[in-house]
Amino acid sequence: MEKILVGLKRVVDYNVRVRVRNDGTGVETDGVKMSINPFDEIALEEALRIRDRGEASEVIVLSIGSVDAQQQLRTGLAMGADRAILVEADPGLDALSIARTFKTIVDRDGIDLVLLGKQAIDNDNSQTAQMLAAMWDRPQATFASQIATEAGKATVTREVDAGLETVEIDLPAVISVDLRLNEPRYVKLPDIMKAKKKPLEQLAFADLGIEAGPAIKVLAVEPPAERARGVMVNDVAGLVAALKEKGLV
Amino acid sequence: MSKILVIAEHDGSALNSSTAKTVACAATIDGATIDVLVLASEAGSVAAEAAQIDSVARVLTVEHADNDKAIAAVLAPQIAELADGYTHVFGPSSTFGKDLMPRVAALLGVNPVSDIMSVENSHTFKRPIYAGNAVARVEAPAGSQVVATVRLASFSAAPGGNTAEIVSTRVNAARPSHTRFLKLQSAASDRPDLQTASRVVAGGRALASEENFEMVYKLADKLGAGVGASRAAVDAGYVPNELQVGQTGKIIAPDLYIAIGISGAIQHLTGIKDAGTIVAINKDEEAPIFEVADIGLVADLFSAVPELTKALD
């Protein structure tokens, strides 16, 4: 296998407690820490391990969105990716257009394997991998917790509701990764310095000749319904009494 | 007038209850006509179950050896072909539906809607974002086909008692051989299924070992409950992955949820928000689980849980 393409989405950091804006237009992102979507970081780690085992020659990271996503791409390069591509676009670009953008790069650069996070932790959609695989007419293996590659094939263990499913897929293919696949490496300072010299190509979505949408329109964003404040009991007897009162035991 | 195709989830012999929940969501769209599609190697028993679901007009079956396992790349082109004439194509937001429906949407050239939690009208829905810390009202383009997954914790299964017509169908779509099922490993269990159980007892990292998790099983068995776990407990290897509850695991809505030694990370809470009553037992009184608990007990779980199990005799 030659080339692995990894998607890196810039999202509100995993540890930030998000707050819905009062005007209902979305969640507060001003002054909020932004990071690589954690599932995408796992995808990149896996790509680097495959390359470092000598089973691929190049790892390319791609981000689609605001120019600020350069930061996440630089982090990806510091982790060990060989080169980066930024496609500047509206950060709210629709999923079809995102998948089409991936397809454009896949065709242009002759990609053998696309590794993506199973979902982005901002909109929780879980769509891009499956849509790209459909447009490419290639296999998809979603929610991967184990990946083994060999000549022209990959064996993937998937985390499904019933347990662990193992499938064999022909390459090229798209794999979306789950949490337990690996633990991403920490970036060291010398790697950050080295990453500054690695190539970061900038493209504009508008120049790719892709027709956007029609998108799913977000009409409003609101806070979730609050649960009523509960009661604290002092001991197990109190707990049993409270459960009995609610008719639960 | 909405015409909705619901994709049935099944294991080859029995229908998954996610199908009746997906039908229940579809039925909230005004004036909807609902057909259920069963893709299988042998559809007989599954189709018969689907025909009993209330509000279902017809059950379509496509039988083929290649449909024996749910491989999205095989099923999606068949669904896209049969979607002609339907205004909506719905599937459950289980790993089956999450894997399949976006592939169907891409073949149909539309953007999918993930995790519908409520329906406002035929093209406007509410769905959770940011691990359920915000809710988005979204609108699919007027006049376009809607391909969506349904958040199962938001809907009760449509009742049975129906006798819908079963129609055997053929498709021309190619069935690619580039994806091959090898095996499925499931931890066999006689306990109620986590996703559908009316009571769930779940354990977290504080259990500290696989052996100690035994006390969670004991309490669950006393209550006739299903068993769940936090991500931390799964990562630590105390229980298998299919027990994980939360943003990236199962989203559940039992009548009673008992969280034992679970601190309550946002990602876990999103999986239990729709539970009827949440009980938390944790020795850390600052644990975020107490912010959502209806009944909280600050106690050492190693004494409190056996005591509770005994008290329920």
Coordinates of C-alpha atoms in Angstrom, one line a residue:
Chain A
M1 CA 0.0 0.0 0.0
E2 CA 1.3 3.4 -0.9
K3 CA -0.8 6.2 0.6
I4 CA -3.1 6.6 3.6
L5 CA -5.3 9.7 3.8
V6 CA -6.5 10.8 7.3
G7 CA -9.2 13.4 8.0
L8 CA -8.6 15.8 10.8
K9 CA -11.6 17.9 11.9
R10 CA -11.1 21.0 14.1
V11 CA -13.6 20.8 16.9
V12 CA -14.3 22.2 20.4
D13 CA -12.0 20.4 22.7
Y14 CA -13.2 17.2 24.4
N15 CA -12.9 18.7 27.9
V16 CA -14.7 21.9 27.3
R17 CA -18.2 22.1 28.7
V18 CA -20.1 23.6 25.8
R19 CA -22.6 26.4 26.3
V20 CA -25.5 27.1 23.9
R21 CA -25.5 30.8 22.7
N22 CA -28.4 32.8 24.0
D23 CA -29.5 33.7 20.5
G24 CA -29.9 30.1 19.6
T25 CA -27.4 30.2 16.6
G26 CA -25.1 27.5 18.0
V27 CA -22.7 26.8 20.8
E28 CA -20.1 29.3 22.1
T29 CA -16.8 28.9 20.3
D30 CA -15.2 32.3 20.9
G31 CA -12.2 31.9 23.2
V32 CA -12.9 28.2 23.5
K33 CA -10.0 25.7 23.2
M34 CA -10.1 23.9 19.8
S35 CA -8.5 20.5 19.1
I36 CA -8.3 17.7 16.6
N37 CA -11.5 15.6 16.9
P38 CA -10.3 12.8 19.3
F39 CA -11.5 10.0 17.0
D40 CA -9.5 11.5 14.1
E41 CA -6.4 11.6 16.3
I42 CA -6.9 7.8 16.8
A43 CA -7.2 7.4 13.0
L44 CA -4.0 9.3 12.5
E45 CA -2.1 7.3 15.1
E46 CA -3.3 4.1 13.3
A47 CA -2.1 5.4 10.0
L48 CA 1.3 6.2 11.4
R49 CA 1.7 2.8 12.9
I50 CA 0.7 1.1 9.6
R51 CA 3.3 3.3 7.8
D52 CA 6.0 2.7 10.5
R53 CA 5.5 -1.1 10.1
G54 CA 6.5 -0.6 6.5
E55 CA 3.0 -1.3 5.2
A56 CA 2.4 2.1 3.7
S57 CA 4.8 4.8 2.4
E58 CA 3.0 8.1 3.0
V59 CA 0.4 9.5 5.5
I60 CA -1.5 12.6 4.3
V61 CA -3.7 14.6 6.7
L62 CA -6.7 16.5 5.3
S63 CA -8.8 19.1 7.0
I64 CA -11.8 20.9 5.5
G65 CA -13.0 24.1 7.1
S66 CA -11.7 27.4 8.3
V67 CA -8.1 28.5 7.8
D68 CA -7.6 28.0 11.6
A69 CA -7.6 24.3 11.0
Q70 CA -4.0 24.8 10.0
Q71 CA -3.2 24.4 13.7
Q72 CA -4.7 21.0 13.8
L73 CA -2.9 20.0 10.6
R74 CA 0.4 21.2 12.1
T75 CA -0.3 19.0 15.2
G76 CA -1.0 16.1 12.8
L77 CA 2.3 16.8 11.0
A78 CA 4.1 16.9 14.4
M79 CA 2.5 13.6 15.3
G80 CA 4.3 12.2 12.2
A81 CA 2.1 12.8 9.1
D82 CA 4.2 13.4 5.9
R83 CA 2.2 16.2 4.4
A84 CA -1.0 18.1 4.9
I85 CA -3.9 19.5 2.8
L86 CA -6.2 22.2 3.9
V87 CA -9.4 22.8 1.9
E88 CA -10.7 26.1 3.0
A89 CA -14.5 26.1 3.3
D90 CA -17.4 27.2 5.4
P91 CA -16.9 25.2 8.7
G92 CA -20.6 24.3 8.4
L93 CA -20.1 22.6 5.0
D94 CA -22.6 19.8 4.4
A95 CA -21.7 16.1 4.6
L96 CA -22.2 15.4 0.9
S97 CA -19.8 18.2 0.0
I98 CA -17.3 17.0 2.6
A99 CA -17.4 13.4 1.2
R100 CA -17.1 14.8 -2.3
T101 CA -14.0 16.8 -1.3
F102 CA -12.4 13.7 0.2
K103 CA -13.3 11.8 -3.1
T104 CA -11.6 14.6 -5.1
I105 CA -8.4 14.3 -3.1
V106 CA -8.6 10.4 -3.2
D107 CA -8.7 10.5 -7.0
R108 CA -6.1 13.2 -7.4
D109 CA -3.5 11.7 -5.1
G110 CA -4.3 8.0 -5.7
I111 CA -5.1 7.0 -2.1
D112 CA -5.2 3.3 -1.0
L113 CA -6.8 3.7 2.4
V114 CA -8.8 6.4 4.0
L115 CA -8.9 6.5 7.8
L116 CA -11.5 8.6 9.6
G117 CA -12.8 9.1 13.1
K118 CA -16.2 7.3 13.5
Q119 CA -17.9 10.6 14.4
A120 CA -17.0 14.2 15.1
I121 CA -17.7 15.2 18.7
D122 CA -19.4 18.4 17.7
N123 CA -22.3 17.4 15.5
D124 CA -22.1 13.7 16.3
N125 CA -23.2 12.8 12.8
S126 CA -21.1 9.8 11.9
Q127 CA -21.6 10.1 8.2
T128 CA -18.4 11.0 6.2
A129 CA -16.8 7.6 6.0
Q130 CA -19.9 5.8 4.9
M131 CA -20.7 8.5 2.3
L132 CA -17.2 8.6 0.9
A133 CA -17.2 4.8 0.6
A134 CA -20.5 4.9 -1.3
M135 CA -19.3 7.6 -3.8
W136 CA -16.0 5.8 -4.3
D137 CA -17.9 2.4 -4.7
R138 CA -15.4 0.8 -2.3
P139 CA -15.7 -1.1 1.0
Q140 CA -16.3 0.6 4.3
A141 CA -15.5 -0.8 7.8
T142 CA -16.9 1.5 10.4
F143 CA -16.3 1.7 14.2
A144 CA -12.9 -0.2 14.0
S145 CA -11.3 -1.4 17.2
Q146 CA -8.6 -3.5 15.4
I147 CA -7.0 -3.2 12.0
A148 CA -4.6 -5.6 10.3
T149 CA -3.4 -4.9 6.7
E150 CA -1.8 -7.2 4.2
A151 CA -1.3 -7.1 0.5
G152 CA -4.5 -5.6 -1.1
K153 CA -6.7 -6.4 2.0
A154 CA -7.5 -5.4 5.5
T155 CA -9.0 -7.4 8.3
V156 CA -11.1 -5.1 10.6
T157 CA -12.7 -5.8 13.9
R158 CA -15.8 -3.6 14.4
E159 CA -17.5 -2.6 17.7
V160 CA -21.1 -3.3 17.0
D161 CA -24.1 -3.4 19.3
A162 CA -24.0 -7.2 19.5
G163 CA -20.3 -7.4 20.3
L164 CA -17.2 -7.5 18.0
E165 CA -17.7 -8.2 14.3
T166 CA -14.7 -9.1 12.1
V167 CA -14.8 -8.3 8.3
E168 CA -12.3 -8.7 5.5
I169 CA -12.2 -5.9 3.0
D170 CA -10.4 -5.4 -0.3
L171 CA -8.3 -2.2 -0.7
P172 CA -8.7 0.6 -1.5
A173 CA -11.3 1.2 1.3
V174 CA -12.5 3.5 3.9
I175 CA -12.2 2.7 7.6
S176 CA -13.7 4.7 10.5
V177 CA -12.2 4.2 13.9
D178 CA -13.5 3.7 17.4
L179 CA -12.0 4.7 20.8
R180 CA -10.3 1.4 21.7
L181 CA -8.2 1.1 18.5
N182 CA -5.1 2.7 20.0
E183 CA -3.8 5.4 22.3
P184 CA -2.5 8.3 20.3
R185 CA 1.1 9.4 20.9
Y186 CA 2.0 12.7 22.6
V187 CA 3.7 15.3 20.5
K188 CA 7.2 16.2 21.5
L189 CA 8.7 19.7 21.1
P190 CA 11.4 18.8 18.5
D191 CA 8.6 17.2 16.4
I192 CA 6.6 20.5 16.5
M193 CA 9.7 22.3 15.2
K194 CA 10.2 19.7 12.4
A195 CA 6.5 19.9 11.5
K196 CA 6.9 23.6 10.5
K197 CA 9.1 22.5 7.6
K198 CA 6.6 19.9 6.3
P199 CA 4.4 20.8 3.3
L200 CA 1.0 22.1 3.9
E201 CA -1.0 22.6 0.7
Q202 CA -3.9 25.1 0.7
L203 CA -6.9 24.7 -1.6
A204 CA -10.2 26.5 -1.7
F205 CA -13.4 24.4 -1.8
A206 CA -14.8 26.9 -4.3
D207 CA -12.0 25.9 -6.8
L208 CA -12.7 22.2 -6.6
G209 CA -15.7 22.3 -8.9
I210 CA -17.9 20.6 -6.3
E211 CA -21.5 21.6 -6.1
A212 CA -22.4 22.1 -2.5
G213 CA -25.5 20.8 -0.8
P214 CA -28.4 21.0 -0.6
A215 CA -27.6 21.1 3.0
I216 CA -29.6 20.2 6.1
K217 CA -30.3 23.6 7.5
V218 CA -29.8 24.2 11.3
L219 CA -32.8 26.4 12.3
A220 CA -31.9 26.8 15.9
V221 CA -29.7 25.3 18.6
E222 CA -31.1 25.1 22.1
P223 CA -30.0 23.7 25.5
P224 CA -31.3 20.2 26.3
A225 CA -34.2 19.7 28.7
E226 CA -32.9 19.7 32.3
R227 CA -33.6 16.9 34.7
A228 CA -35.3 18.0 37.9
R229 CA -33.0 18.1 41.0
G230 CA -33.0 14.8 42.8
V231 CA -32.8 13.8 46.5
M232 CA -29.9 12.6 48.5
V233 CA -30.4 9.7 50.9
N234 CA -28.2 8.9 53.9
D235 CA -28.0 5.1 53.7
V236 CA -29.1 2.0 51.9
A237 CA -32.3 1.8 54.0
G238 CA -33.1 5.4 52.8
L239 CA -32.3 4.3 49.2
V240 CA -34.6 1.3 49.4
A241 CA -37.4 3.5 50.9
A242 CA -37.0 6.0 48.1
L243 CA -37.2 3.3 45.5
K244 CA -40.3 1.8 47.1
E245 CA -41.9 5.2 47.2
K246 CA -41.5 5.5 43.4
G247 CA -42.8 2.0 43.1
L248 CA -39.6 0.8 41.5
V249 CA -38.9 -2.2 43.8
Chain B
M1 CA -48.3 12.9 1.8
S2 CA -45.3 11.1 3.2
K3 CA -44.4 7.6 2.0
I4 CA -41.8 6.2 4.4
L5 CA -39.6 3.1 3.9
V6 CA -38.2 1.7 7.2
I7 CA -35.2 -0.6 7.0
A8 CA -35.7 -3.6 9.4
E9 CA -32.8 -4.6 11.7
H10 CA -32.6 -8.3 12.4
D11 CA -30.2 -11.1 13.1
G12 CA -31.5 -13.5 10.4
S13 CA -34.2 -15.1 12.5
A14 CA -35.7 -12.4 14.8
L15 CA -36.6 -8.8 14.3
N16 CA -34.7 -6.3 16.5
S17 CA -37.0 -4.0 18.6
S18 CA -35.2 -1.1 17.0
T19 CA -37.4 -1.6 14.0
A20 CA -40.7 -1.0 15.9
K21 CA -39.1 2.1 17.5
T22 CA -38.1 3.4 14.1
V23 CA -41.7 2.8 12.9
A24 CA -43.0 4.7 15.9
C25 CA -40.9 7.7 14.9
A26 CA -42.1 7.4 11.3
A27 CA -45.7 7.3 12.5
T28 CA -45.4 10.7 14.1
I29 CA -45.2 12.3 10.6
D30 CA -48.6 13.4 9.6
G31 CA -50.4 11.2 7.1
A32 CA -47.5 8.8 6.7
T33 CA -47.8 5.5 4.8
I34 CA -45.1 3.2 6.2
D35 CA -43.6 0.2 4.5
V36 CA -40.9 -2.0 6.2
L37 CA -38.1 -3.5 4.1
V38 CA -36.5 -6.8 5.2
L39 CA -33.3 -7.7 3.4
A40 CA -32.3 -11.3 4.4
S41 CA -31.2 -14.7 3.1
E42 CA -34.5 -16.0 4.4
A43 CA -37.0 -13.3 5.4
G44 CA -39.9 -15.4 6.5
S45 CA -39.9 -15.2 10.4
V46 CA -38.5 -11.6 10.4
A47 CA -41.1 -10.4 7.9
A48 CA -43.9 -12.1 9.9
E49 CA -42.8 -10.2 13.0
A50 CA -42.6 -6.9 11.1
A51 CA -46.1 -7.4 9.7
Q52 CA -47.4 -7.2 13.2
I53 CA -46.1 -3.7 13.9
D54 CA -48.8 -1.1 14.2
S55 CA -49.0 1.5 11.4
V56 CA -47.1 -0.7 8.9
A57 CA -48.9 -0.9 5.5
R58 CA -46.7 -3.4 3.8
V59 CA -43.6 -5.5 4.5
L60 CA -41.3 -5.8 1.5
T61 CA -38.8 -8.7 1.4
V62 CA -35.7 -9.1 -0.7
E63 CA -34.2 -12.6 -0.2
H64 CA -30.7 -13.4 -1.4
A65 CA -27.8 -15.4 0.1
D66 CA -25.7 -12.2 -0.1
N67 CA -28.1 -10.5 2.3
D68 CA -27.4 -13.0 5.0
K69 CA -25.2 -10.6 7.0
A70 CA -25.8 -6.9 7.2
I71 CA -23.0 -5.5 5.0
A72 CA -23.7 -1.9 4.2
A73 CA -22.0 -2.0 0.8
V74 CA -24.2 -4.9 -0.2
L75 CA -27.5 -3.6 1.3
A76 CA -27.2 0.1 0.4
P77 CA -27.6 -0.2 -3.4
Q78 CA -30.6 -2.4 -3.0
I79 CA -32.2 0.1 -0.6
A80 CA -31.4 3.0 -2.9
E81 CA -33.1 1.2 -5.8
L82 CA -36.2 0.4 -3.8
A83 CA -36.3 4.0 -2.3
D84 CA -37.7 5.2 -5.6
G85 CA -41.2 6.7 -4.9
Y86 CA -40.6 7.1 -1.1
T87 CA -40.3 10.5 0.5
H88 CA -38.4 9.2 3.5
V89 CA -36.0 6.3 4.2
F90 CA -35.6 5.6 7.9
G91 CA -33.3 3.3 9.8
P92 CA -32.5 2.8 13.5
S93 CA -29.6 4.7 15.1
S94 CA -28.0 1.5 16.2
T95 CA -24.6 0.5 14.8
F96 CA -26.5 -1.3 12.0
G97 CA -28.3 1.9 11.0
K98 CA -25.4 4.3 11.6
D99 CA -23.3 2.1 9.3
L100 CA -25.9 1.7 6.6
M101 CA -28.0 4.8 6.3
P102 CA -25.3 7.4 5.3
R103 CA -24.2 5.0 2.6
V104 CA -27.8 4.9 1.3
A105 CA -28.1 8.7 1.5
A106 CA -24.9 9.2 -0.5
L107 CA -26.2 6.9 -3.3
L108 CA -29.4 8.9 -3.3
G109 CA -27.5 12.2 -3.4
V110 CA -28.9 13.7 -0.2
N111 CA -27.5 14.7 3.1
P112 CA -28.7 12.3 5.9
V113 CA -30.2 13.3 9.2
S114 CA -28.7 11.4 12.1
D115 CA -30.4 10.6 15.4
I116 CA -33.9 12.1 15.1
M117 CA -35.2 12.6 18.6
S118 CA -38.5 14.3 17.6
V119 CA -40.4 15.2 14.5
E120 CA -41.8 18.7 14.0
N121 CA -43.0 18.1 10.4
S122 CA -42.1 15.9 7.5
H123 CA -38.8 17.8 6.9
T124 CA -38.1 19.3 10.3
F125 CA -36.6 17.3 13.2
K126 CA -34.7 17.7 16.5
R127 CA -31.4 15.9 17.0
P128 CA -28.8 16.0 19.8
I129 CA -25.3 17.5 19.1
Y130 CA -22.3 17.9 21.3
A131 CA -23.0 14.6 23.2
G132 CA -26.5 15.8 24.0
N133 CA -25.3 19.1 25.5
A134 CA -27.3 20.9 22.8
V135 CA -30.3 20.1 20.7
A136 CA -30.4 21.2 17.0
R137 CA -33.6 21.9 15.1
V138 CA -32.8 20.9 11.6
E139 CA -34.6 21.1 8.3
A140 CA -34.0 19.0 5.2
P141 CA -34.5 20.7 1.9
A142 CA -38.2 20.9 0.9
G143 CA -39.1 18.4 -1.8
S144 CA -35.9 16.3 -1.3
Q145 CA -35.9 12.7 -0.1
V146 CA -35.1 12.4 3.7
V147 CA -32.7 9.7 4.7
A148 CA -32.4 9.5 8.5
T149 CA -31.6 7.4 11.5
V150 CA -33.9 7.4 14.6
R151 CA -32.5 7.9 18.1
L152 CA -34.0 4.8 19.8
A153 CA -34.1 6.1 23.3
S154 CA -36.5 8.8 22.2
F155 CA -39.3 6.5 21.0
S156 CA -41.2 3.6 22.5
A157 CA -41.7 0.6 20.2
A158 CA -44.9 0.8 18.1
P159 CA -47.4 -1.8 19.5
G160 CA -48.1 -5.1 17.7
G161 CA -51.4 -6.6 16.6
N162 CA -51.2 -5.6 12.9
T163 CA -51.5 -7.9 9.9
A164 CA -49.7 -6.0 7.2
E165 CA -49.3 -7.5 3.7
I166 CA -46.0 -9.2 3.0
V167 CA -44.7 -8.6 -0.5
S168 CA -41.7 -10.5 -2.0
T169 CA -39.6 -8.1 -4.2
R170 CA -36.7 -8.3 -6.5
V171 CA -33.9 -5.8 -7.2
N172 CA -31.3 -5.4 -10.0
A173 CA -28.7 -3.7 -7.9
A174 CA -25.2 -5.2 -8.0
R175 CA -24.0 -6.9 -4.8
P176 CA -20.3 -6.2 -4.4
S177 CA -18.0 -9.0 -3.0
H178 CA -15.3 -6.7 -1.8
T179 CA -16.5 -6.9 1.9
R180 CA -16.7 -10.2 3.6
F181 CA -18.1 -11.1 7.0
L182 CA -15.8 -13.3 9.0
K183 CA -17.3 -13.6 12.5
L184 CA -19.2 -12.1 15.3
Q185 CA -18.1 -12.5 18.9
S186 CA -20.8 -11.9 21.5
A187 CA -20.6 -12.5 25.2
A188 CA -23.5 -14.8 25.8
S189 CA -25.8 -13.7 28.5
D190 CA -29.2 -14.6 29.9
R191 CA -29.7 -11.1 31.3
P192 CA -32.1 -8.7 29.7
D193 CA -30.7 -6.9 26.7
L194 CA -29.1 -3.6 27.8
Q195 CA -30.7 -1.6 25.0
T196 CA -34.3 -2.7 25.8
A197 CA -34.2 -3.6 29.5
S198 CA -36.6 -1.7 31.7
R199 CA -34.0 -1.7 34.5
V200 CA -30.3 -1.4 34.1
V201 CA -27.5 -1.6 36.7
A202 CA -24.2 -0.2 35.5
G203 CA -20.7 -0.1 37.0
G204 CA -17.7 2.1 36.6
R205 CA -14.0 2.4 37.2
A206 CA -14.5 2.4 41.0
L207 CA -15.3 -1.4 40.8
A208 CA -11.6 -1.7 40.3
S209 CA -11.6 -5.2 38.9
E210 CA -13.4 -7.8 36.8
E211 CA -14.0 -9.9 39.9
N212 CA -15.6 -7.0 41.8
F213 CA -18.0 -6.4 38.9
E214 CA -19.6 -9.6 40.1
M215 CA -21.5 -7.5 42.6
V216 CA -23.1 -5.4 39.8
Y217 CA -24.3 -8.7 38.2
K218 CA -25.7 -9.9 41.5
L219 CA -27.7 -6.7 42.0
A220 CA -28.8 -6.8 38.4
D221 CA -30.0 -10.4 38.7
K222 CA -31.9 -9.5 41.9
L223 CA -33.7 -6.7 40.0
G224 CA -34.1 -8.7 36.7
A225 CA -32.0 -5.9 35.2
G226 CA -29.7 -5.6 32.3
V227 CA -26.0 -4.7 32.9
G228 CA -24.1 -1.7 31.6
A229 CA -20.8 0.0 32.2
S230 CA -18.9 3.3 31.8
R231 CA -16.2 3.7 29.2
A232 CA -13.6 3.6 31.9
A233 CA -14.8 0.1 33.1
V234 CA -14.7 -1.2 29.5
D235 CA -11.3 0.3 28.8
A236 CA -10.0 -1.3 32.0
G237 CA -11.2 -4.6 30.7
Y238 CA -13.7 -5.3 33.5
V239 CA -16.5 -6.0 31.0
P240 CA -16.9 -6.4 27.2
N241 CA -17.3 -3.4 24.9
E242 CA -21.0 -4.1 24.1
L243 CA -21.9 -3.1 27.7
Q244 CA -20.7 0.5 27.2
V245 CA -23.3 3.2 27.8
G246 CA -22.7 6.7 26.6
Q247 CA -22.0 9.0 23.6
T248 CA -20.0 6.4 21.8
G249 CA -21.7 3.3 23.3
K250 CA -25.3 2.7 23.8
I251 CA -27.9 5.4 24.4
I252 CA -30.5 3.8 26.7
A253 CA -33.8 4.8 28.4
P254 CA -34.7 2.3 31.1
D255 CA -37.3 3.1 33.7
L256 CA -34.6 2.6 36.4
Y257 CA -30.9 3.1 36.0
I258 CA -28.5 2.4 38.9
A259 CA -25.0 3.8 38.4
I260 CA -22.5 2.3 40.7
G261 CA -19.1 3.9 41.1
I262 CA -19.6 5.9 37.9
S263 CA -18.4 9.5 38.2
G264 CA -20.6 10.7 35.4
A265 CA -18.5 12.2 32.6
I266 CA -20.6 14.2 30.1
Q267 CA -20.1 11.5 27.5
H268 CA -21.6 8.9 29.9
L269 CA -24.5 11.1 31.0
T270 CA -25.6 11.6 27.4
G271 CA -26.3 7.8 27.3
I272 CA -28.8 7.9 30.2
K273 CA -30.5 11.2 30.0
D274 CA -33.8 9.6 29.0
A275 CA -33.9 7.1 31.9
G276 CA -37.0 7.3 34.1
T277 CA -35.2 7.3 37.5
I278 CA -31.4 7.6 37.9
V279 CA -29.9 6.2 41.1
A280 CA -26.2 7.0 41.8
I281 CA -24.0 5.3 44.4
N282 CA -20.6 6.9 44.7
K283 CA -18.2 7.7 47.5
D284 CA -17.2 11.0 45.9
E285 CA -20.0 13.5 46.8
E286 CA -18.7 15.9 44.2
A287 CA -19.1 13.3 41.4
P288 CA -21.1 14.9 38.4
I289 CA -23.4 11.9 38.4
F290 CA -25.2 13.4 41.4
E291 CA -26.2 16.4 39.2
V292 CA -28.5 14.2 37.2
A293 CA -29.4 11.5 39.8
D294 CA -33.0 11.4 41.1
I295 CA -31.8 9.5 44.1
G296 CA -28.2 9.8 45.3
L297 CA -26.3 7.9 48.0
V298 CA -22.8 8.9 49.0
A299 CA -21.3 5.6 50.2
D300 CA -18.5 3.1 49.7
L301 CA -19.9 0.8 47.0
F302 CA -18.2 -2.2 48.4
S303 CA -20.4 -2.2 51.4
A304 CA -23.5 -0.4 50.0
V305 CA -24.1 -2.6 47.0
P306 CA -24.1 -6.0 48.8
E307 CA -26.3 -4.4 51.5
L308 CA -28.7 -3.1 48.8
T309 CA -28.8 -6.5 47.1
K310 CA -29.6 -8.1 50.5
A311 CA -32.2 -5.5 51.3
L312 CA -34.1 -6.4 48.2
D313 CA -34.6 -10.0 49.2

